[in-house]
Tab-separated table of C-alpha atoms in Angstrom:
chain	number	residue	atom	x	y	z
A	1	MET	CA	-45.909	94.473	21.594
A	2	LYS	CA	-44.422	92.259	18.927
A	3	ALA	CA	-47.796	92.119	17.199
A	4	ILE	CA	-48.033	95.915	17.134
A	5	THR	CA	-44.578	96.283	15.601
A	6	TRP	CA	-45.480	93.654	13.045
A	7	LEU	CA	-48.743	95.419	12.235
A	8	ALA	CA	-46.968	98.740	11.816
A	9	LEU	CA	-44.377	97.101	9.613
A	10	SER	CA	-46.987	95.504	7.382
A	11	LEU	CA	-48.795	98.835	7.067
A	12	ILE	CA	-45.584	100.524	5.988
A	13	LEU	CA	-44.835	97.716	3.544
A	14	SER	CA	-48.309	97.640	2.031
A	15	ALA	CA	-48.202	101.401	1.613
A	16	SER	CA	-44.950	101.264	-0.334
A	17	PRO	CA	-45.408	102.666	-3.861
A	18	VAL	CA	-43.571	99.753	-5.499
A	19	ALA	CA	-46.156	97.274	-4.287
A	20	ALA	CA	-49.065	99.457	-5.288
A	21	ALA	CA	-47.859	100.476	-8.722
A	22	ASP	CA	-47.082	97.135	-10.291
A	23	GLY	CA	-49.831	95.015	-8.773
A	24	ILE	CA	-47.450	92.586	-7.042
A	25	SER	CA	-48.980	91.395	-3.786
A	26	GLY	CA	-47.085	91.636	-0.538
A	27	GLU	CA	-47.002	87.857	-0.333
A	28	ARG	CA	-45.546	87.580	-3.834
A	29	GLU	CA	-42.978	90.260	-2.974
A	30	GLN	CA	-41.780	88.081	-0.124
A	31	GLU	CA	-41.476	85.137	-2.513
A	32	LEU	CA	-39.572	87.303	-4.973
A	33	GLN	CA	-37.262	88.582	-2.257
A	34	ASN	CA	-36.555	85.000	-1.210
A	35	LEU	CA	-35.965	84.023	-4.853
A	36	LEU	CA	-33.621	86.962	-5.304
A	37	ILE	CA	-31.481	86.170	-2.282
A	38	GLN	CA	-31.610	82.393	-2.285
A	39	ASP	CA	-31.907	81.386	-5.933
A	40	CYS	CA	-30.185	84.269	-7.736
A	41	GLY	CA	-27.776	83.995	-4.790
A	42	SER	CA	-26.901	80.416	-5.788
A	43	CYS	CA	-24.755	81.817	-8.592
A	44	HIS	CA	-24.354	85.494	-7.651
A	45	GLY	CA	-23.806	84.958	-3.914
A	46	LEU	CA	-26.306	85.476	-1.083
A	47	GLN	CA	-24.780	88.914	-0.603
A	48	MET	CA	-24.666	89.534	-4.377
A	49	LYS	CA	-20.880	89.711	-4.293
A	50	GLY	CA	-20.625	87.280	-7.198
A	51	GLY	CA	-19.833	83.617	-7.701
A	52	LEU	CA	-20.209	81.672	-10.915
A	53	GLY	CA	-22.157	84.739	-12.042
A	54	PRO	CA	-20.919	88.324	-11.659
A	55	ALA	CA	-21.454	90.555	-8.625
A	56	LEU	CA	-24.836	92.309	-8.612
A	57	LEU	CA	-24.070	95.001	-6.064
A	58	PRO	CA	-25.355	98.520	-6.891
A	59	GLU	CA	-21.821	99.747	-7.635
A	60	ALA	CA	-21.268	96.834	-10.018
A	61	LEU	CA	-24.522	97.697	-11.821
A	62	ARG	CA	-23.892	101.445	-12.016
A	63	GLY	CA	-24.943	102.845	-15.388
A	64	LYS	CA	-27.296	99.980	-16.152
A	65	SER	CA	-31.002	100.749	-16.274
A	66	ALA	CA	-33.757	98.772	-14.589
A	67	GLU	CA	-35.166	98.130	-18.055
A	68	TYR	CA	-31.910	96.586	-19.269
A	69	LEU	CA	-31.555	94.457	-16.144
A	70	SER	CA	-35.118	93.186	-16.341
A	71	THR	CA	-34.551	92.223	-19.980
A	72	VAL	CA	-31.483	90.216	-18.948
A	73	ILE	CA	-33.474	88.567	-16.149
A	74	LEU	CA	-36.334	87.640	-18.492
A	75	HIS	CA	-34.284	86.479	-21.455
A	76	GLY	CA	-30.989	85.357	-19.946
A	77	ARG	CA	-27.624	85.813	-21.639
A	78	THR	CA	-26.784	83.505	-24.506
A	79	GLY	CA	-23.421	81.832	-24.184
A	80	THR	CA	-23.384	82.184	-20.398
A	81	ALA	CA	-24.983	80.262	-17.541
A	82	MET	CA	-27.626	82.993	-17.025
A	83	PRO	CA	-30.984	81.355	-17.827
A	84	PRO	CA	-34.139	83.085	-19.089
A	85	TRP	CA	-36.414	83.564	-16.073
A	86	ARG	CA	-39.483	84.476	-18.120
A	87	PHE	CA	-40.800	80.972	-17.481
A	88	LEU	CA	-41.051	81.809	-13.781
A	89	LEU	CA	-41.408	85.614	-13.684
A	90	SER	CA	-43.696	88.185	-15.259
A	91	GLU	CA	-42.281	91.381	-16.774
A	92	ALA	CA	-43.448	93.383	-13.750
A	93	GLU	CA	-41.782	90.906	-11.396
A	94	ALA	CA	-38.498	91.029	-13.299
A	95	ARG	CA	-38.655	94.801	-13.176
A	96	TRP	CA	-39.288	94.670	-9.409
A	97	MET	CA	-36.186	92.499	-9.004
A	98	ALA	CA	-34.071	94.773	-11.194
A	99	GLU	CA	-35.081	97.754	-9.038
A	100	ARG	CA	-34.238	95.829	-5.878
A	101	LEU	CA	-30.795	95.048	-7.267
A	102	LEU	CA	-30.137	98.682	-8.123
A	103	GLN	CA	-31.155	99.703	-4.592
A	104	GLY	CA	-28.998	97.011	-3.021
A	105	VAL	CA	-30.388	93.733	-1.747
A	106	THR	CA	-30.353	93.205	1.978
A	107	GLN	CA	-31.570	90.162	3.815
B	1	MET	CA	-34.922	77.083	23.849
B	2	ILE	CA	-34.775	73.320	23.588
B	3	ARG	CA	-31.769	73.683	21.358
B	4	VAL	CA	-30.075	75.900	23.939
B	5	ILE	CA	-30.673	73.306	26.640
B	6	ALA	CA	-29.464	70.550	24.333
B	7	SER	CA	-26.297	72.529	23.570
B	8	LEU	CA	-25.688	73.196	27.244
B	9	ALA	CA	-26.194	69.544	28.058
B	10	PHE	CA	-23.816	68.674	25.256
B	11	LEU	CA	-21.183	71.098	26.555
B	12	LEU	CA	-21.475	69.600	30.017
B	13	LEU	CA	-21.098	66.144	28.545
B	14	ILE	CA	-17.975	66.895	26.583
B	15	ASN	CA	-16.354	68.788	29.417
B	16	THR	CA	-16.662	65.724	31.603
B	17	PRO	CA	-13.830	63.336	30.764
B	18	ALA	CA	-15.811	60.321	31.957
B	19	MET	CA	-18.413	61.100	29.299
B	20	ALA	CA	-15.932	61.189	26.395
B	21	ARG	CA	-17.571	60.184	23.161
B	22	GLY	CA	-16.836	59.310	19.537
B	23	THR	CA	-17.750	61.435	16.544
B	24	GLY	CA	-18.633	58.750	13.981
B	25	ASP	CA	-22.354	59.481	14.236
B	26	LEU	CA	-21.986	63.255	14.135
B	27	GLY	CA	-22.188	65.750	11.321
B	28	LEU	CA	-23.367	69.241	10.602
B	29	PHE	CA	-25.604	71.184	8.301
B	30	ILE	CA	-25.140	74.671	6.935
B	31	GLU	CA	-27.548	77.481	7.798
B	32	ARG	CA	-26.539	79.576	4.864
B	33	ALA	CA	-28.322	82.815	5.572
B	34	SER	CA	-27.266	83.081	9.211
B	35	SER	CA	-23.544	82.229	8.889
B	36	SER	CA	-23.983	79.256	11.196
B	37	VAL	CA	-23.993	75.471	11.324
B	38	GLN	CA	-25.897	73.070	13.527
B	39	ILE	CA	-24.046	70.021	14.793
B	40	VAL	CA	-26.185	66.906	14.583
B	41	GLU	CA	-26.124	63.331	15.763
B	42	THR	CA	-27.490	60.592	13.540
B	43	SER	CA	-28.032	58.007	16.290
B	44	SER	CA	-30.716	60.153	17.915
B	45	ASN	CA	-31.567	62.263	14.836
B	46	THR	CA	-31.169	65.452	16.826
B	47	SER	CA	-29.298	68.726	16.786
B	48	ILE	CA	-26.769	68.866	19.616
B	49	GLY	CA	-25.165	72.253	19.144
B	50	SER	CA	-24.530	75.154	16.841
B	51	VAL	CA	-21.633	77.355	15.788
B	52	ALA	CA	-22.069	80.882	14.424
B	53	GLY	CA	-19.826	83.519	12.914
B	54	LEU	CA	-18.838	81.607	9.782
B	55	GLY	CA	-19.287	84.375	7.184
B	56	ASP	CA	-21.106	84.104	3.846
B	57	LEU	CA	-22.139	80.479	3.522
B	58	SER	CA	-23.758	80.601	0.066
B	59	HIS	CA	-22.708	77.361	-1.555
B	60	ALA	CA	-20.689	76.298	1.489
B	61	SER	CA	-19.161	72.846	1.623
B	62	VAL	CA	-17.361	70.812	4.244
B	63	VAL	CA	-14.631	68.183	4.574
B	64	TYR	CA	-13.556	66.378	7.756
B	65	SER	CA	-10.251	65.622	9.417
B	66	ARG	CA	-9.396	61.939	9.467
B	67	ASP	CA	-10.050	61.764	13.222
B	68	GLN	CA	-13.558	63.024	12.414
B	69	ARG	CA	-13.324	65.739	15.009
B	70	TYR	CA	-12.724	68.833	12.895
B	71	ALA	CA	-14.893	70.152	10.080
B	72	TYR	CA	-13.265	72.425	7.501
B	73	ILE	CA	-15.955	74.742	6.196
B	74	PHE	CA	-15.447	76.535	2.890
B	75	GLY	CA	-17.512	79.728	2.622
B	76	ARG	CA	-18.349	81.825	-0.412
B	77	ASP	CA	-16.533	84.853	1.032
B	78	GLY	CA	-13.239	82.988	0.924
B	79	GLY	CA	-13.506	82.030	4.576
B	80	LEU	CA	-11.895	78.765	5.641
B	81	THR	CA	-13.063	77.778	9.106
B	82	LYS	CA	-11.937	74.813	11.166
B	83	VAL	CA	-14.701	73.851	13.582
B	84	ASP	CA	-14.223	71.515	16.532
B	85	ILE	CA	-17.474	69.569	16.452
B	86	LEU	CA	-16.923	68.030	19.888
B	87	LYS	CA	-16.587	71.416	21.556
B	88	ALA	CA	-18.985	73.117	19.129
B	89	GLU	CA	-16.579	75.989	18.611
B	90	ILE	CA	-14.397	77.576	15.970
B	91	SER	CA	-10.838	76.421	16.436
B	92	GLN	CA	-9.376	78.504	13.583
B	93	ARG	CA	-10.637	80.785	10.866
B	94	LYS	CA	-8.968	82.452	7.922
B	95	LEU	CA	-10.154	84.641	5.051
B	96	GLN	CA	-8.055	83.131	2.291
B	97	SER	CA	-9.479	84.721	-0.872
B	98	GLY	CA	-12.223	87.005	-2.118
B	99	ASN	CA	-14.610	84.357	-3.336
B	100	SER	CA	-14.393	80.601	-3.053
B	101	ILE	CA	-16.427	77.605	-4.052
B	102	GLY	CA	-15.252	74.462	-2.295
B	103	GLY	CA	-12.406	72.410	-0.967
B	104	ALA	CA	-10.834	69.046	-0.355
B	105	ILE	CA	-8.618	67.334	2.189
B	106	SER	CA	-5.559	65.364	1.158
B	107	GLN	CA	-5.292	61.586	1.353
B	108	ASP	CA	-3.076	61.800	4.446
B	109	GLY	CA	-5.258	64.463	6.053
B	110	ARG	CA	-2.374	66.915	6.410
B	111	LEU	CA	-3.388	69.418	3.720
B	112	VAL	CA	-6.605	71.251	2.960
B	113	ALA	CA	-7.066	72.736	-0.526
B	114	VAL	CA	-9.558	75.460	-1.439
B	115	SER	CA	-10.801	76.298	-4.932
B	116	ASN	CA	-11.354	79.959	-5.597
B	117	TYR	CA	-13.396	81.972	-8.055
B	118	LYS	CA	-11.694	85.263	-7.294
B	119	PRO	CA	-8.816	85.381	-7.776
B	120	GLY	CA	-9.164	82.117	-9.671
B	121	GLY	CA	-6.961	79.324	-8.413
B	122	VAL	CA	-6.309	76.830	-5.657
B	123	LYS	CA	-4.669	77.482	-2.304
B	124	VAL	CA	-3.345	74.682	-0.153
B	125	PHE	CA	-3.147	74.996	3.634
B	126	ASP	CA	-1.679	73.002	6.474
B	127	ALA	CA	-4.625	71.146	8.022
B	128	ASP	CA	-3.384	71.751	11.584
B	129	THR	CA	-2.386	75.398	11.463
B	130	LEU	CA	-4.147	76.684	8.312
B	131	GLU	CA	-0.789	78.172	7.269
B	132	LEU	CA	-0.512	78.642	3.493
B	133	VAL	CA	1.530	75.833	1.909
B	134	ALA	CA	1.001	76.452	-1.816
B	135	ASP	CA	-0.723	79.037	-4.003
B	136	ILE	CA	-1.653	77.760	-7.471
B	137	PRO	CA	-3.090	80.518	-9.700
B	138	ALA	CA	-5.367	79.111	-12.425
B	139	THR	CA	-3.805	81.060	-15.254
B	140	PHE	CA	-4.574	80.372	-18.896
B	141	GLY	CA	-4.323	81.928	-22.348
B	142	ASP	CA	-1.770	84.351	-23.718
B	143	ASN	CA	-2.570	87.132	-21.279
B	144	ASN	CA	-2.380	84.985	-18.163
B	145	GLN	CA	-6.077	85.341	-17.419
B	146	ARG	CA	-7.314	83.722	-14.215
B	147	SER	CA	-10.025	81.084	-14.410
B	148	LYS	CA	-12.650	80.213	-11.834
B	149	VAL	CA	-11.867	76.800	-10.397
B	150	ILE	CA	-14.538	74.141	-9.852
B	151	GLY	CA	-14.749	70.445	-9.024
B	152	LEU	CA	-11.776	70.267	-6.642
B	153	VAL	CA	-11.338	66.761	-5.191
B	154	ASP	CA	-8.651	64.772	-3.446
B	155	ALA	CA	-7.124	61.797	-5.234
B	156	PRO	CA	-4.805	58.972	-4.159
B	157	GLU	CA	-1.016	59.406	-3.996
B	158	GLY	CA	-1.217	62.873	-2.480
B	159	LYS	CA	-2.964	64.552	-5.393
B	160	PHE	CA	-5.731	67.066	-5.892
B	161	VAL	CA	-7.675	67.352	-9.146
B	162	PHE	CA	-9.749	70.314	-10.317
B	163	ALA	CA	-11.202	71.944	-13.444
B	164	LEU	CA	-11.072	75.461	-14.859
B	165	TRP	CA	-14.513	76.858	-15.761
B	166	ASP	CA	-13.249	79.650	-18.031
B	167	ALA	CA	-10.332	77.779	-19.567
B	168	GLY	CA	-11.827	74.335	-20.185
B	169	GLU	CA	-8.914	72.536	-18.558
B	170	ILE	CA	-8.366	69.817	-15.931
B	171	TRP	CA	-5.324	70.114	-13.672
B	172	VAL	CA	-3.783	67.413	-11.508
B	173	LEU	CA	-1.850	68.888	-8.587
B	174	ASP	CA	0.619	66.528	-6.943
B	175	MET	CA	1.249	67.682	-3.367
B	176	SER	CA	2.999	64.534	-2.187
B	177	GLN	CA	6.042	66.743	-1.561
B	178	ARG	CA	4.450	69.745	0.041
B	179	ASP	CA	7.266	72.168	-0.736
B	180	ARG	CA	7.387	71.105	-4.367
B	181	PRO	CA	3.915	71.162	-5.974
B	182	VAL	CA	3.809	69.531	-9.416
B	183	ILE	CA	1.023	70.434	-11.837
B	184	GLU	CA	-0.053	68.401	-14.846
B	185	LYS	CA	-2.446	70.247	-17.160
B	186	PHE	CA	-4.980	68.757	-19.568
B	187	LYS	CA	-6.218	71.338	-22.060
B	188	ASN	CA	-9.203	71.535	-24.412
B	189	ILE	CA	-11.335	69.221	-22.313
B	190	GLY	CA	-14.559	71.006	-23.342
B	191	ARG	CA	-16.272	74.330	-22.667
B	192	ASN	CA	-17.286	75.441	-19.190
B	193	PRO	CA	-16.822	72.450	-16.897
B	194	TYR	CA	-19.349	73.257	-14.123
B	195	ASP	CA	-18.591	70.570	-11.551
B	196	ALA	CA	-16.722	67.313	-11.349
B	197	LEU	CA	-16.412	64.169	-9.316
B	198	ILE	CA	-14.013	61.348	-8.728
B	199	THR	CA	-15.089	57.721	-8.526
B	200	GLY	CA	-14.971	56.137	-5.071
B	201	ASP	CA	-11.818	54.204	-5.971
B	202	GLY	CA	-10.098	57.471	-6.907
B	203	ARG	CA	-9.454	56.357	-10.479
B	204	TYR	CA	-11.747	58.336	-12.786
B	205	TYR	CA	-12.220	62.111	-12.654
B	206	ILE	CA	-15.252	63.245	-14.596
B	207	ALA	CA	-16.255	66.841	-15.291
B	208	GLY	CA	-19.725	67.866	-16.453
B	209	LEU	CA	-19.747	70.422	-19.265
B	210	PHE	CA	-22.165	73.316	-19.373
B	211	GLY	CA	-20.938	74.719	-22.683
B	212	GLU	CA	-21.237	71.595	-24.818
B	213	ASP	CA	-22.525	68.036	-24.898
B	214	GLY	CA	-21.110	65.139	-22.934
B	215	MET	CA	-18.683	64.887	-20.021
B	216	ALA	CA	-14.872	64.967	-19.841
B	217	MET	CA	-13.200	61.936	-18.255
B	218	LEU	CA	-9.630	61.514	-17.068
B	219	ASP	CA	-8.338	58.071	-16.080
B	220	LEU	CA	-5.841	58.895	-13.312
B	221	TRP	CA	-4.309	55.446	-13.635
B	222	ASN	CA	-3.517	56.207	-17.286
B	223	PRO	CA	-3.108	59.959	-17.518
B	224	SER	CA	-1.020	59.687	-20.690
B	225	ALA	CA	-4.193	58.570	-22.481
B	226	GLY	CA	-5.489	62.110	-21.918
B	227	VAL	CA	-9.009	63.357	-21.322
B	228	LYS	CA	-11.759	61.517	-23.206
B	229	ARG	CA	-15.270	62.690	-23.980
B	230	ILE	CA	-18.004	60.413	-22.701
B	231	LEU	CA	-21.687	60.552	-23.645
B	232	PRO	CA	-20.711	62.724	-26.642
B	233	ASP	CA	-24.080	62.348	-28.301
B	234	TYR	CA	-26.117	63.190	-25.288
B	235	GLY	CA	-28.399	66.134	-25.989
B	236	LYS	CA	-27.255	66.590	-29.587
B	237	GLY	CA	-29.758	68.505	-31.629
B	238	GLU	CA	-32.206	68.688	-28.765
B	239	GLN	CA	-33.655	71.930	-27.481
B	240	LYS	CA	-32.071	72.564	-24.088
B	241	LEU	CA	-34.345	73.595	-21.259
B	242	PRO	CA	-33.255	76.568	-19.147
B	243	VAL	CA	-30.945	75.604	-16.273
B	244	PHE	CA	-32.092	77.587	-13.224
B	245	LYS	CA	-29.453	75.995	-11.026
B	246	MET	CA	-26.230	74.201	-11.865
B	247	PRO	CA	-26.349	70.468	-11.115
B	248	HIS	CA	-23.864	69.048	-8.669
B	249	LEU	CA	-21.644	66.084	-9.324
B	250	GLU	CA	-20.966	65.077	-5.764
B	251	GLY	CA	-19.968	61.585	-4.985
B	252	TRP	CA	-20.759	59.044	-7.579
B	253	ALA	CA	-24.064	57.286	-7.705
B	254	VAL	CA	-23.035	53.774	-8.613
B	255	ALA	CA	-24.922	50.493	-8.544
B	256	GLY	CA	-23.029	47.542	-9.943
B	257	ASP	CA	-21.602	48.729	-13.263
B	258	LEU	CA	-24.088	51.567	-13.618
B	259	ALA	CA	-23.449	55.181	-12.743
B	260	PHE	CA	-26.153	57.849	-12.479
B	261	VAL	CA	-25.585	61.540	-13.252
B	262	PRO	CA	-27.831	64.555	-13.779
B	263	ALA	CA	-28.486	65.612	-17.368
B	264	ILE	CA	-28.073	69.328	-17.966
B	265	GLY	CA	-30.850	71.212	-19.746
B	266	ALA	CA	-33.120	68.151	-19.701
B	267	HIS	CA	-35.405	66.607	-17.126
B	268	GLU	CA	-33.486	63.349	-17.122
B	269	VAL	CA	-31.048	61.278	-15.105
B	270	LEU	CA	-28.412	59.679	-17.315
B	271	VAL	CA	-27.257	56.132	-16.762
B	272	ILE	CA	-23.712	55.238	-17.770
B	273	ASN	CA	-22.303	51.739	-18.099
B	274	MET	CA	-18.886	52.031	-16.471
B	275	ARG	CA	-17.485	48.997	-18.312
B	276	ASP	CA	-17.489	50.773	-21.662
B	277	TRP	CA	-18.553	54.322	-20.652
B	278	GLN	CA	-21.516	54.162	-23.013
B	279	GLU	CA	-24.949	55.542	-22.271
B	280	ALA	CA	-27.080	52.799	-20.703
B	281	GLY	CA	-30.328	54.717	-20.348
B	282	ARG	CA	-32.125	57.970	-19.630
B	283	ILE	CA	-34.656	58.181	-16.864
B	284	LYS	CA	-37.400	60.813	-17.159
B	285	VAL	CA	-37.665	62.735	-13.928
B	286	HIS	CA	-39.663	65.577	-12.410
B	287	GLY	CA	-37.359	68.497	-13.258
B	288	GLN	CA	-33.743	69.565	-13.819
B	289	PRO	CA	-31.869	67.183	-11.470
B	290	ILE	CA	-29.413	68.818	-9.067
B	291	PHE	CA	-28.100	66.042	-6.813
B	292	VAL	CA	-28.285	62.434	-7.978
B	293	MET	CA	-27.127	60.388	-5.009
B	294	ALA	CA	-27.003	56.662	-4.410
B	295	ARG	CA	-27.923	55.118	-1.102
B	296	PRO	CA	-24.654	53.649	0.182
B	297	ASP	CA	-25.708	50.109	-0.809
B	298	GLY	CA	-26.464	51.327	-4.337
B	299	ARG	CA	-30.002	49.960	-4.480
B	300	GLN	CA	-31.716	53.358	-4.649
B	301	VAL	CA	-30.793	56.686	-6.203
B	302	TRP	CA	-32.372	59.827	-4.734
B	303	VAL	CA	-32.784	62.936	-6.876
B	304	ASN	CA	-33.664	66.535	-6.069
B	305	PHE	CA	-34.450	69.309	-8.543
B	306	ALA	CA	-33.904	72.920	-9.539
B	307	ILE	CA	-36.488	75.627	-9.012
B	308	PRO	CA	-39.480	75.537	-9.776
B	309	ASN	CA	-39.528	71.799	-8.974
B	310	ASN	CA	-37.450	71.965	-5.816
B	311	ASP	CA	-40.246	70.824	-3.496
B	312	THR	CA	-39.900	67.256	-4.739
B	313	ILE	CA	-37.655	64.232	-4.316
B	314	GLN	CA	-37.767	61.194	-6.568
B	315	VAL	CA	-36.317	57.791	-5.783
B	316	ILE	CA	-35.056	55.532	-8.582
B	317	ASP	CA	-34.746	51.758	-8.249
B	318	THR	CA	-31.344	50.917	-9.706
B	319	GLN	CA	-32.378	47.452	-10.857
B	320	THR	CA	-35.408	48.501	-12.899
B	321	LEU	CA	-34.344	52.141	-13.580
B	322	ALA	CA	-37.897	53.146	-12.644
B	323	VAL	CA	-38.955	55.990	-10.369
B	324	ILE	CA	-40.472	54.100	-7.429
B	325	LYS	CA	-41.290	56.935	-5.061
B	326	GLN	CA	-42.031	60.629	-5.153
B	327	LEU	CA	-41.881	62.680	-1.985
B	328	LYS	CA	-42.886	66.304	-1.364
B	329	PRO	CA	-40.819	67.277	1.676
B	330	GLY	CA	-41.528	71.000	1.179
B	331	LYS	CA	-40.309	74.037	-0.741
B	332	GLY	CA	-36.599	74.357	-1.484
B	333	VAL	CA	-35.154	70.868	-0.985
B	334	LEU	CA	-31.484	71.729	-1.448
B	335	HIS	CA	-29.422	68.760	-0.346
B	336	MET	CA	-29.524	65.144	0.794
B	337	GLU	CA	-27.079	63.193	2.936
B	338	PHE	CA	-27.368	59.488	3.667
B	339	GLU	CA	-26.406	58.115	7.039
B	340	PRO	CA	-23.231	56.046	6.674
B	341	ARG	CA	-24.999	52.753	5.951
B	342	GLY	CA	-28.013	54.322	4.309
B	343	GLU	CA	-30.975	53.340	6.490
B	344	GLU	CA	-31.918	56.996	6.825
B	345	VAL	CA	-31.425	60.100	4.712
B	346	TRP	CA	-31.417	63.745	5.804
B	347	LEU	CA	-32.935	66.453	3.612
B	348	SER	CA	-32.606	70.213	3.956
B	349	VAL	CA	-35.843	72.055	3.163
B	350	ARG	CA	-34.557	75.584	2.822
B	351	ASP	CA	-37.691	77.650	2.296
B	352	GLU	CA	-39.537	75.934	5.147
B	353	ASN	CA	-36.651	76.265	7.585
B	354	ARG	CA	-36.317	72.636	8.564
B	355	VAL	CA	-34.185	69.545	8.108
B	356	GLU	CA	-36.025	66.240	7.713
B	357	VAL	CA	-34.911	62.695	8.398
B	358	TYR	CA	-36.528	59.946	6.302
B	359	ASP	CA	-36.388	56.166	6.559
B	360	THR	CA	-35.141	54.936	3.158
B	361	ARG	CA	-37.037	51.645	3.312
B	362	SER	CA	-40.512	52.815	4.379
B	363	PHE	CA	-40.043	56.431	3.139
B	364	GLU	CA	-41.604	57.558	6.403
B	365	ARG	CA	-40.454	60.749	8.054
B	366	ARG	CA	-38.530	60.017	11.248
B	367	ASN	CA	-37.792	63.472	12.564
B	368	THR	CA	-37.860	67.190	11.837
B	369	ILE	CA	-35.222	69.634	13.055
B	370	PRO	CA	-35.906	73.385	12.961
B	371	ALA	CA	-33.201	75.250	11.029
B	372	THR	CA	-32.597	78.633	9.433
B	373	LYS	CA	-32.403	78.340	5.622
B	374	PRO	CA	-30.556	75.007	5.746
B	375	SER	CA	-28.461	73.935	2.751
B	376	GLY	CA	-25.623	71.371	2.683
B	377	ILE	CA	-25.614	68.442	5.119
B	378	PHE	CA	-22.303	66.691	5.837
B	379	PHE	CA	-21.707	63.665	8.077
B	380	THR	CA	-18.296	62.711	9.474
B	381	ALA	CA	-18.297	59.414	7.541
B	382	ARG	CA	-17.066	61.537	4.628
B	383	ALA	CA	-13.683	61.684	6.370
B	384	HIS	CA	-12.803	58.231	5.135
B	385	ARG	CA	-14.067	58.440	1.582
B	386	ILE	CA	-11.944	59.445	-1.405
B	387	GLY	CA	-13.272	62.521	-3.171
B	388	LEU	CA	-15.433	63.752	-0.298
């Protein structure tokens, strides 16, 4: 029973347009999701409510585009503790994370 | 299932007066994504219970009551929870702010202080009742802005010391008379202090600076001398590497006269001669160091690293300053805690959902404990150490 649910879930996930469009594998998406919650969460909070860095909840990001957010992710913000993640993320991956943030990140 | 049985057995044990036990070999580790902690015992290297319902535990930290029975857990959501580790239950819990970062317990064990990001400041609570005793807003500048507070530690003579990230200040809060808090402020200590520590004797408070080179040091025995910059030339003119995670300055890795701290923006551990506070060396390491921690006897220093090198631990020999061992415990090694006399060390391996126990002489793995996204590990021996 558990296996069937899992199978159905993976089918739904693999059919999601985000995964298909940007060429990010399902496995990599899981890594990115973990990175988003755990490592971005180190400064922004596991629930994105903020910490050393600002809150990244959808309402806090209202009016900011995915393009702008992915630029900040890739290049960081000079004069703040936000580092440039381009050493670890591709442009498509940064964009994926920006879209996740705008949707609201849930564990 | 095994854990459930172990917890049940533990409950039976502690409810039987004849089986009363001490807590000196107990501790806990944070399961940061599931709002829980596991209570562990270092004599058997096992988990003996767990406590849930602790809120957002991103960046959670813990101090212990002086009887080593109660753990005060500081959560990111401003939650302050007092956990009875013998009964494996919450004895009190309070949401004391919107967003907090850490805490400290006073020298006499009667007060618990919490440092807050939002609203920025420090709140001091009665350790028994968690009633608010003092509220110290971290205001600065002409418009009374509030600063995030970092690096809160206890200090001798009933004091707490902390630093203001946004303001670049160090404050000494004297709570020896609990109804009359006295604050001494040290301004212009350097930009963006990111964490701080106090030496084991409680004399020197040292803040790491993110915004400029060097570290800010306050001699609490001679506060009128003010805050001095140490290692001022470190990193000058060098291209800084990106810092994917802020280093921690927890405890004080000391061997003889040498102290070991993480560099920031460089893959190096810095060695400081504490006699003259001059740089005594730089040790090339595997990545951006996060925790640089000495085995209690000071013969080894263990180092973990920021992403993308956080699957690795390196061990430095403090006599030769050479890296003598590299371990790959698994992805996401977040924290290390030595057993009180240092024969074993516990590591949390977050992304692989386990806590590992290693022998520090043979470097062999002694045990593995399943855990959910484990982060900080805290043993009760901290109760009797200044600054922890």
